[in-house]
Amino acid sequence: MFRQVLDPVGGSLGWSALVAAIPLVGLLVLLGVFRVRSHWAALSALAASLLVAVAAFGMPAGQAGSAALEGAAFGVFPIVWIVLNAVWINRLIQDSGHLDVLRRAFMAISDDYRVQALIIAFCFGSLIESVSGFGAPVAIVAAMLLALGFPPVRAAVVALFSDAAGAAFGSVGTPIAVLEKATGLPAADLGAMIGRQSPFVAFFVPFLLLIILDGRRGLRDLWPVALATGLGFAIGQFAAAEFVAYEIADLVGAVGATAVVLLLLRVWSPARPIAGSAGPPPPLVAGGAVDDPGFRARDGAPRVLRAFSPYVILTALLVVFSLPGPAQRAVAALTTEFDWPGLHVATPTGKTPSVIAFSIEWVGATGTMLFITGVLASFVLGMRPRAAARAYLGALRQIRFAGLTVALVLALAYVLSLSGGALTIGHGLAAAGRVFVPLSGALGWLGVAATGSDSSANSLFGAVQVAAAGKLDLSPYLLAAANSEGGVIGKVISPQNLAMATAAVGMAGREGDLLRRTIGWSLLSLAGFALLITLQASPVLSWMVIGHP
């Protein structure tokens, strides 16, 4: 039995935390500064994490290797499985000739590519996030934007940031359920507290997306759309978390944002709409520009419905199998769970880390829902089985290096977690005293940056946040919620999510390019969130906090 120790380096918590952070910091530096290809950077960071785990934290080499294998397995299934099938669906739409139908449908809502991006990335992406998880909205939205003519980098960055609106409530509230287990606090109260933080972040996301899409001109031209979208989502998310059920907060927010923006576009339109996806556009259709009469030809309702059928089928499947009911129970019965072999680990308190338990959802996994969607959609779209199979092989070739990166990054994350390095980092930050209050969100941010999952960050650091709140005489709900919402902001720099985004747009190996474009905005958003937490911990906004002293 290997028992984790928080201060193995010279008996110092601070030095131990710095040593534990070396692999993660090294990965980000290799990607963002030295522009090393992502799979080589991830492999180097994994080697560093194994060395730190064995040499500094005293983890047996065999168990460290087993932890890496478990992480890699989790990276392949369910995460790479999600990306593969999301890219396949995008290829089916393209190869079947329905891509132009989708473009015309979105142009019927608005000719402005910036408005189209808000509707697809923010509204539809949040809807997918509400019932899915593991970065599925990033892969789906990035592929959709690419198919509609957006440049790959811009499509990927917009998809990453749009996922920051609701990931704390994602996958029917799974991160909050995990936080309940980690902290012992009621999930309903945790959800309500997050509902008093997340809407502030979500409200500003549409404005940030406009800046990414078109800078100050985008804000000047389309601030009413961003305001309507942000308010619609924030109000719906808050109301559901506070008065109904936190599990449907993102669903209500996404529906509210979509309804408000569509109503606005009926009475208002941009003074200077910009077609295309990057200012004056190149032709969006081979052989003709957007203004071609042939491109603007009207599509009948059956053809439009066929074009959207993959997303309709996917949404229906995710909703049916995610919400409580017979379908969910049937899926649960087809889930295999076991403890990963070769791991005999105890936390400093003597408990068994939850990540040792490995589960395989044979039917209920989001990637499997995407695969079923692709099979059904191929018939609806009129694709021959051989052509659908060729599209699948093409998708597999497209994501091969990104898939390897995801597997290596998750291997690193599991070694960091099971060696005790992640807990050491958490306790090191929590030991900062009152200074920890604005840093509480940064702890969740680091957790998601390492693992790519808000649920994993809550499992790692939820108890640390509650313990710190007790020492500082603060509400445990405040810091526990800050961990979850701060983690959401970290999703945009997580190497796992960067790899998923680049795979979806055919940029595998260029994760460093995305990191340089996202890290500044992520840090700025984290600083704004730190201000909110500081105010909620003070008399200024303490009235917003559940259970404040």
mmCIF file with all atom_site columns, C-alpha atoms in Angstrom, residues 2 19 27 72 75 82-83 116 129 150-151 164 170 203 211 226 229 260 273 278 281 290 323 346 405 425 478 490 542:
data_model
loop_
_atom_site.group_PDB
_atom_site.id
_atom_site.type_symbol
_atom_site.label_atom_id
_atom_site.label_alt_id
_atom_site.label_comp_id
_atom_site.label_asym_id
_atom_site.label_entity_id
_atom_site.label_seq_id
_atom_site.pdbx_PDB_ins_code
_atom_site.Cartn_x
_atom_site.Cartn_y
_atom_site.Cartn_z
_atom_site.occupancy
_atom_site.B_iso_or_equiv
_atom_site.pdbx_formal_charge
_atom_site.auth_seq_id
_atom_site.auth_comp_id
_atom_site.auth_asym_id
_atom_site.auth_atom_id
_atom_site.pdbx_PDB_model_num
ATOM 1  C CA . PHE A 1 2   ? 1.374   3.383  -1.045  1.00 0.00 ? 2   PHE A CA 1
ATOM 2  C CA . VAL A 1 19  ? 8.187   20.168 -7.262  1.00 0.00 ? 19  VAL A CA 1
ATOM 3  C CA . LEU A 1 27  ? 3.889   21.060 -20.397 1.00 0.00 ? 27  LEU A CA 1
ATOM 4  C CA . ALA A 1 72  ? -4.218  6.892  -20.902 1.00 0.00 ? 72  ALA A CA 1
ATOM 5  C CA . GLY A 1 75  ? -8.125  9.455  -22.359 1.00 0.00 ? 75  GLY A CA 1
ATOM 6  C CA . ILE A 1 82  ? -15.992 11.590 -28.362 1.00 0.00 ? 82  ILE A CA 1
ATOM 7  C CA . VAL A 1 83  ? -13.688 13.533 -30.687 1.00 0.00 ? 83  VAL A CA 1
ATOM 8  C CA . GLN A 1 116 ? -24.104 32.964 -36.430 1.00 0.00 ? 116 GLN A CA 1
ATOM 9  C CA . GLU A 1 129 ? -22.912 20.975 -22.495 1.00 0.00 ? 129 GLU A CA 1
ATOM 10 C CA . PHE A 1 150 ? -14.619 29.819 -40.150 1.00 0.00 ? 150 PHE A CA 1
ATOM 11 C CA . PRO A 1 151 ? -10.806 29.731 -40.155 1.00 0.00 ? 151 PRO A CA 1
ATOM 12 C CA . ALA A 1 164 ? -16.840 28.351 -20.299 1.00 0.00 ? 164 ALA A CA 1
ATOM 13 C CA . GLY A 1 170 ? -22.483 20.355 -17.371 1.00 0.00 ? 170 GLY A CA 1
ATOM 14 C CA . PHE A 1 203 ? -22.889 36.939 -18.915 1.00 0.00 ? 203 PHE A CA 1
ATOM 15 C CA . ILE A 1 211 ? -13.863 40.469 -29.288 1.00 0.00 ? 211 ILE A CA 1
ATOM 16 C CA . ALA A 1 226 ? -24.189 39.954 -26.728 1.00 0.00 ? 226 ALA A CA 1
ATOM 17 C CA . THR A 1 229 ? -27.587 36.426 -25.171 1.00 0.00 ? 229 THR A CA 1
ATOM 18 C CA . VAL A 1 260 ? -34.048 36.065 -26.427 1.00 0.00 ? 260 VAL A CA 1
ATOM 19 C CA . PRO A 1 273 ? -23.548 43.079 -41.141 1.00 0.00 ? 273 PRO A CA 1
ATOM 20 C CA . ALA A 1 278 ? -13.316 36.723 -41.512 1.00 0.00 ? 278 ALA A CA 1
ATOM 21 C CA . PRO A 1 281 ? -15.024 36.424 -47.179 1.00 0.00 ? 281 PRO A CA 1
ATOM 22 C CA . VAL A 1 290 ? -22.009 33.824 -50.977 1.00 0.00 ? 290 VAL A CA 1
ATOM 23 C CA . LEU A 1 323 ? -32.170 12.432 -17.497 1.00 0.00 ? 323 LEU A CA 1
ATOM 24 C CA . ALA A 1 346 ? -4.324  5.630  0.153   1.00 0.00 ? 346 ALA A CA 1
ATOM 25 C CA . THR A 1 405 ? -1.901  13.848 -26.972 1.00 0.00 ? 405 THR A CA 1
ATOM 26 C CA . ILE A 1 425 ? -0.432  21.706 -4.649  1.00 0.00 ? 425 ILE A CA 1
ATOM 27 C CA . LEU A 1 478 ? -18.358 29.796 -1.077  1.00 0.00 ? 478 LEU A CA 1
ATOM 28 C CA . GLY A 1 490 ? -9.309  26.679 -16.785 1.00 0.00 ? 490 GLY A CA 1
ATOM 29 C CA . SER A 1 542 ? -21.707 38.260 1.757   1.00 0.00 ? 542 SER A CA 1
#
